[in-house]
Amino acid sequence: MFSLPPLLPPARASAQPLPRALACLALIATGALVALAAWYPGQWQVLLLLLPAVWSRVRGRTSAFAIWIGYYLAGARDIPVVCMRFFSGYRELTQPEALVLGVAFWIAQACVLATPWALLKPDSDSSATRHALCATIATVLVTVPPLGIIGWLSPAYVASALFPGWKAPGLVLGMTATACAAAVSRARFAQRMATLLVILSLLARSVASAPVVPSRWTALDTRLGRFDQSSYASLYARTQQVQAIAQRAFSESATVVVLPEEIVGLWRPAMSYWWRDDIQAFATAKRTLIVGMDLTASVTPFRYSDSAVIVGADHGRLDSRQPVPAALWRPGAAVSAVRGSLTQPYVMVAGKSVAFSICYEDLLWWPHWRILLRSPDVLVSLSNGWFDSDLALAHIQRQGIAAIARLSGVPLLRAVNR
């Protein structure tokens, strides 16, 4: 006689995937909550330490992946809407097509940035040292190129909250804090190191002071929206608007005026003619204008630089080291922005050394490596957010560049077009 096997064990086995799925959903939600608390609408970047702490305690790579994908999905939640507005605004795609592309970008970036944390997740019985080392390596991988090209929301931002004004040593200590968070529950040495870091953080915060922007320097926000460059009539109308804004600021006693990224669009021979008298007047009056524009690099294929240009009493330029991927920076396409050199020096303006951050660079660490080694007198940020000014992304971008300025102890001047 043959008897049927008992039914209870298979029933228990089939029930196991549900609790595992619920655990992953809970971890995704945890990562999302940390993103909201650390970034907009929250302002508590120190809570980024919760991510490596939880990551070190979970079991398996799937769980490790879950917490980080939740973080990156929540933090970059505006990508679908931004893509829809940008690509449809320039009539490159219809709104539905642009939205689908945005959703694909949104999911892809979260998967790419969460993958190092999953692949480097040590076994549960691994040492505290291994957890600390893997957390450090993962942080570096998602902060510097090639993955760092989309390295927004990096855990390295915790350094600016803990060690304001401490520059490169502060960044190293911030990375050490991330490593300790991954190991603190596993070793007394990590707990002692964490205690030391808390003491150093309290010291750094107690002696930190708010940097002062140079007198009579001003950055102007504008509400000119998307620039239609399809006709000379629209080009001339925008030129008159921008000239009036700059002249009004100088008439109110400003000596250095900063205008947003790409506010005058692509610099053409006609625009050089329209601006000639104003630039000469600025130079005669010892006034300096910093303005965002695109400069032609080559005609076939068409390449241009997204630049900050200094005219008037001072002269110079800085090219964006990382234009927005897919939107502006499109290697291999017929039209693309080009990347400026990472070794571009500071520009001297009115006797002050000036570092620049152009739009997308506000969200990244690596283009600003120089200011962590030798602080400039001013950090100038130019942005053109006509497509995201009402979204969380605009606030997160401002938080990102403010954190870099805070860590380097440099005053920040920021001009944004909405």
Coordinates of C-alpha atoms in Angstrom, one line a residue, residues 44-315:
W44 CA 18.2 65.7 8.0
Q45 CA 21.1 64.4 5.9
V46 CA 22.6 62.8 9.0
L47 CA 19.9 60.2 8.7
L48 CA 21.7 58.8 5.7
L49 CA 23.7 56.8 8.2
L50 CA 20.6 54.6 8.8
L51 CA 21.0 53.1 5.3
P52 CA 24.4 51.3 5.9
A53 CA 23.3 50.5 9.4
V54 CA 20.2 48.6 8.2
W55 CA 22.0 47.3 5.1
S56 CA 24.6 45.6 7.4
R57 CA 21.9 43.8 9.4
V58 CA 19.7 42.4 6.7
R59 CA 20.3 38.9 5.2
G60 CA 21.0 38.3 1.6
R61 CA 21.6 40.4 -1.5
T62 CA 17.9 40.8 -2.3
S63 CA 17.2 42.5 1.0
A64 CA 20.3 44.6 0.6
F65 CA 19.1 45.6 -2.9
A66 CA 15.6 46.4 -1.6
I67 CA 16.6 49.0 0.9
W68 CA 18.7 50.9 -1.5
I69 CA 16.4 50.7 -4.5
G70 CA 13.7 52.2 -2.2
Y71 CA 16.0 55.0 -1.3
Y72 CA 16.9 55.9 -4.9
L73 CA 13.4 55.5 -6.2
A74 CA 12.0 57.9 -3.6
G75 CA 14.8 60.4 -3.9
A76 CA 14.7 60.6 -7.7
R77 CA 10.9 60.3 -7.9
D78 CA 10.6 63.3 -10.2
I79 CA 12.5 61.8 -13.1
P80 CA 9.4 60.7 -15.1
V81 CA 7.7 64.1 -14.8
V82 CA 11.0 66.0 -15.6
C83 CA 11.5 63.8 -18.7
M84 CA 8.0 64.4 -19.9
R85 CA 8.3 68.2 -19.5
F86 CA 11.8 68.4 -21.0
F87 CA 11.5 66.2 -24.1
S88 CA 8.0 67.2 -24.9
G89 CA 8.8 70.9 -24.3
Y90 CA 11.4 70.7 -27.0
R91 CA 9.1 68.6 -29.2
E92 CA 11.5 65.7 -29.3
L93 CA 8.9 63.3 -28.0
T94 CA 5.2 63.4 -27.3
Q95 CA 4.2 63.6 -23.7
P96 CA 3.2 59.9 -23.4
E97 CA 6.5 58.8 -25.0
A98 CA 8.6 61.1 -22.8
L99 CA 6.7 59.9 -19.7
V100 CA 7.4 56.2 -20.6
L101 CA 11.1 57.1 -21.2
G102 CA 11.2 58.9 -17.9
V103 CA 9.8 55.9 -16.0
A104 CA 12.4 53.7 -17.7
F105 CA 15.2 56.1 -16.6
W106 CA 13.7 56.3 -13.1
I107 CA 13.7 52.5 -12.6
A108 CA 17.1 52.0 -14.4
Q109 CA 19.0 54.6 -12.3
A110 CA 17.7 53.1 -9.0
C111 CA 18.7 49.6 -10.1
V112 CA 22.2 50.8 -11.3
L113 CA 22.9 52.7 -8.0
A114 CA 21.5 49.9 -5.8
T115 CA 23.5 47.1 -7.5
P116 CA 26.9 47.8 -5.9
W117 CA 25.3 47.6 -2.4
A118 CA 23.7 44.3 -3.3
L119 CA 26.8 42.8 -4.9
L120 CA 29.1 43.9 -2.0
K121 CA 26.8 42.7 0.7
P122 CA 28.8 40.4 3.0
D123 CA 27.5 37.3 4.5
S124 CA 25.7 37.7 7.8
D125 CA 28.6 36.1 9.8
S126 CA 31.3 38.3 8.2
S127 CA 33.4 40.5 10.3
A128 CA 32.7 44.1 11.2
T129 CA 35.8 45.0 9.2
R130 CA 34.5 43.4 6.1
H131 CA 31.1 45.2 6.5
A132 CA 32.9 48.5 7.0
L133 CA 35.1 48.0 4.0
C134 CA 32.3 46.9 1.7
A135 CA 30.2 49.9 2.7
T136 CA 33.1 52.3 2.0
I137 CA 33.7 50.7 -1.5
A138 CA 30.0 50.9 -2.4
T139 CA 29.8 54.5 -1.4
V140 CA 32.8 55.3 -3.6
L141 CA 31.4 53.4 -6.5
V142 CA 28.1 55.3 -6.5
T143 CA 29.8 58.7 -6.0
V144 CA 32.6 58.8 -8.6
P145 CA 32.4 58.0 -12.4
P146 CA 31.4 55.9 -14.2
L147 CA 28.4 55.2 -11.9
G148 CA 28.9 58.6 -10.4
I149 CA 27.8 60.2 -13.6
I150 CA 24.3 59.6 -12.1
G151 CA 25.7 59.8 -8.6
W152 CA 23.0 61.9 -7.0
L153 CA 21.8 61.2 -3.4
S154 CA 25.2 59.8 -2.5
P155 CA 25.6 58.7 1.1
A156 CA 28.8 60.8 1.1
Y157 CA 26.6 63.9 1.7
V158 CA 26.4 62.9 5.3
A159 CA 29.9 64.5 5.6
S160 CA 28.6 68.0 5.2
A161 CA 26.0 67.5 8.0
L162 CA 28.6 66.1 10.4
F163 CA 31.8 68.1 9.6
P164 CA 30.9 71.5 8.1
G165 CA 34.0 73.5 6.9
W166 CA 36.4 70.6 7.3
K167 CA 36.8 70.1 3.5
A168 CA 38.6 66.9 2.4
P169 CA 39.3 65.7 5.9
G170 CA 35.6 66.2 6.6
L171 CA 34.7 64.0 3.6
V172 CA 37.1 61.3 4.8
L173 CA 35.6 61.4 8.2
G174 CA 32.1 61.3 6.7
M175 CA 33.0 58.1 4.8
T176 CA 34.4 56.8 8.0
A177 CA 31.1 57.4 9.7
T178 CA 29.4 55.5 6.9
A179 CA 31.8 52.6 7.5
C180 CA 31.2 52.7 11.3
A181 CA 27.4 52.7 10.7
A182 CA 27.8 49.4 8.8
A183 CA 29.9 47.9 11.6
V184 CA 28.8 49.5 14.8
S185 CA 26.5 46.6 15.9
R186 CA 29.3 44.1 15.3
A187 CA 32.4 45.3 17.0
R188 CA 33.4 47.4 20.1
F189 CA 36.1 49.1 18.1
A190 CA 33.5 50.4 15.7
Q191 CA 31.4 51.7 18.6
R192 CA 34.5 53.5 20.0
M193 CA 35.2 55.0 16.6
A194 CA 31.6 56.1 16.4
T195 CA 31.9 57.8 19.7
L196 CA 35.0 59.6 18.6
L197 CA 33.3 60.7 15.4
V198 CA 30.3 62.1 17.4
I199 CA 32.8 64.2 19.5
L200 CA 34.6 65.5 16.4
S201 CA 31.2 66.3 14.7
L202 CA 30.1 68.3 17.8
L203 CA 33.4 70.1 17.7
A204 CA 33.1 70.9 13.9
R205 CA 29.5 72.1 14.3
S206 CA 30.3 74.3 17.3
V207 CA 33.1 76.2 15.5
A208 CA 31.4 76.4 12.1
S209 CA 30.4 79.8 10.9
A210 CA 28.2 81.0 8.0
P211 CA 30.5 82.1 5.2
V212 CA 29.8 85.7 4.0
V213 CA 29.1 86.5 0.3
P214 CA 31.4 89.3 -0.9
S215 CA 29.8 92.8 -0.7
R216 CA 27.9 94.0 -3.7
W217 CA 27.8 90.5 -5.3
T218 CA 24.3 89.4 -6.2
A219 CA 22.7 86.3 -7.9
L220 CA 19.4 86.9 -9.7
D221 CA 16.6 84.4 -10.0
T222 CA 14.5 84.8 -13.1
R223 CA 11.1 83.5 -14.3
L224 CA 11.6 83.5 -18.0
G225 CA 10.7 79.9 -18.6
R226 CA 11.9 77.8 -21.6
F227 CA 13.8 79.8 -24.2
D228 CA 12.4 79.5 -27.7
Q229 CA 15.5 79.9 -30.0
S230 CA 13.7 79.1 -33.2
S231 CA 13.6 82.7 -34.6
Y232 CA 15.6 85.9 -34.4
A233 CA 12.5 87.7 -33.0
S234 CA 12.5 85.4 -29.9
L235 CA 16.3 85.7 -29.6
Y236 CA 16.1 89.5 -29.6
A237 CA 13.2 89.6 -27.1
R238 CA 15.1 87.3 -24.7
T239 CA 18.2 89.5 -25.1
Q240 CA 16.3 92.6 -24.2
Q241 CA 14.8 90.9 -21.1
V242 CA 18.1 89.7 -19.8
Q243 CA 19.8 93.1 -20.5
A244 CA 17.1 94.9 -18.6
I245 CA 17.5 92.5 -15.6
A246 CA 21.3 93.0 -15.5
Q247 CA 21.1 96.8 -15.9
R248 CA 18.6 97.0 -13.1
A249 CA 20.8 95.0 -10.8
F250 CA 23.9 97.2 -11.6
S251 CA 21.8 100.4 -11.1
E252 CA 21.2 99.2 -7.5
S253 CA 24.9 99.3 -6.8
A254 CA 25.9 95.7 -7.5
T255 CA 29.4 95.2 -8.9
V256 CA 29.1 91.5 -9.7
V257 CA 25.9 90.1 -11.1
V258 CA 25.2 86.4 -11.6
L259 CA 22.5 85.2 -14.1
P260 CA 21.2 81.7 -14.6
E261 CA 22.5 78.8 -16.8
E262 CA 21.7 79.1 -20.5
I263 CA 19.7 82.2 -19.9
V264 CA 20.9 83.7 -23.2
G265 CA 20.9 80.4 -25.1
L266 CA 23.4 79.7 -27.9
W267 CA 25.8 82.6 -28.4
R268 CA 25.4 83.7 -32.0
P269 CA 27.1 86.5 -34.0
A270 CA 23.9 88.5 -33.7
M271 CA 23.8 88.2 -30.0
S272 CA 27.5 89.4 -29.8
Y273 CA 26.4 92.5 -31.7
W274 CA 23.4 93.1 -29.4
W275 CA 25.4 92.7 -26.3
R276 CA 28.5 94.7 -27.5
D277 CA 27.5 98.1 -26.1
D278 CA 26.3 96.7 -22.7
I279 CA 29.5 94.8 -22.2
Q280 CA 31.6 97.8 -23.0
A281 CA 29.5 99.9 -20.5
F282 CA 30.0 97.2 -17.8
A283 CA 33.8 97.3 -18.3
T284 CA 33.9 101.1 -18.2
A285 CA 31.9 101.1 -15.0
K286 CA 34.1 98.3 -13.5
R287 CA 31.1 96.0 -13.3
T288 CA 31.2 92.2 -14.0
L289 CA 28.4 90.0 -15.4
I290 CA 28.5 86.2 -15.0
V291 CA 26.0 84.8 -17.5
G292 CA 25.1 81.2 -18.6
M293 CA 25.2 80.5 -22.3
D294 CA 26.0 77.8 -24.8
L295 CA 29.2 78.1 -26.9
T296 CA 29.7 76.3 -30.2
A297 CA 32.5 73.7 -30.0
S298 CA 32.1 72.2 -33.5
V299 CA 29.6 72.4 -36.3
T300 CA 29.5 68.9 -37.7
P301 CA 28.5 67.0 -35.7
F302 CA 27.1 70.0 -33.7
R303 CA 28.8 70.2 -30.3
Y304 CA 28.5 72.9 -27.7
S305 CA 29.6 73.7 -24.2
D306 CA 27.2 74.6 -21.4
S307 CA 29.2 77.5 -19.9
A308 CA 29.4 80.3 -17.4
V309 CA 30.9 83.3 -19.1
I310 CA 32.4 86.3 -17.4
V311 CA 32.2 89.7 -19.2
G312 CA 32.7 93.3 -18.4
A313 CA 35.5 94.3 -16.0
D314 CA 36.7 90.7 -15.8
H315 CA 36.9 88.0 -18.5

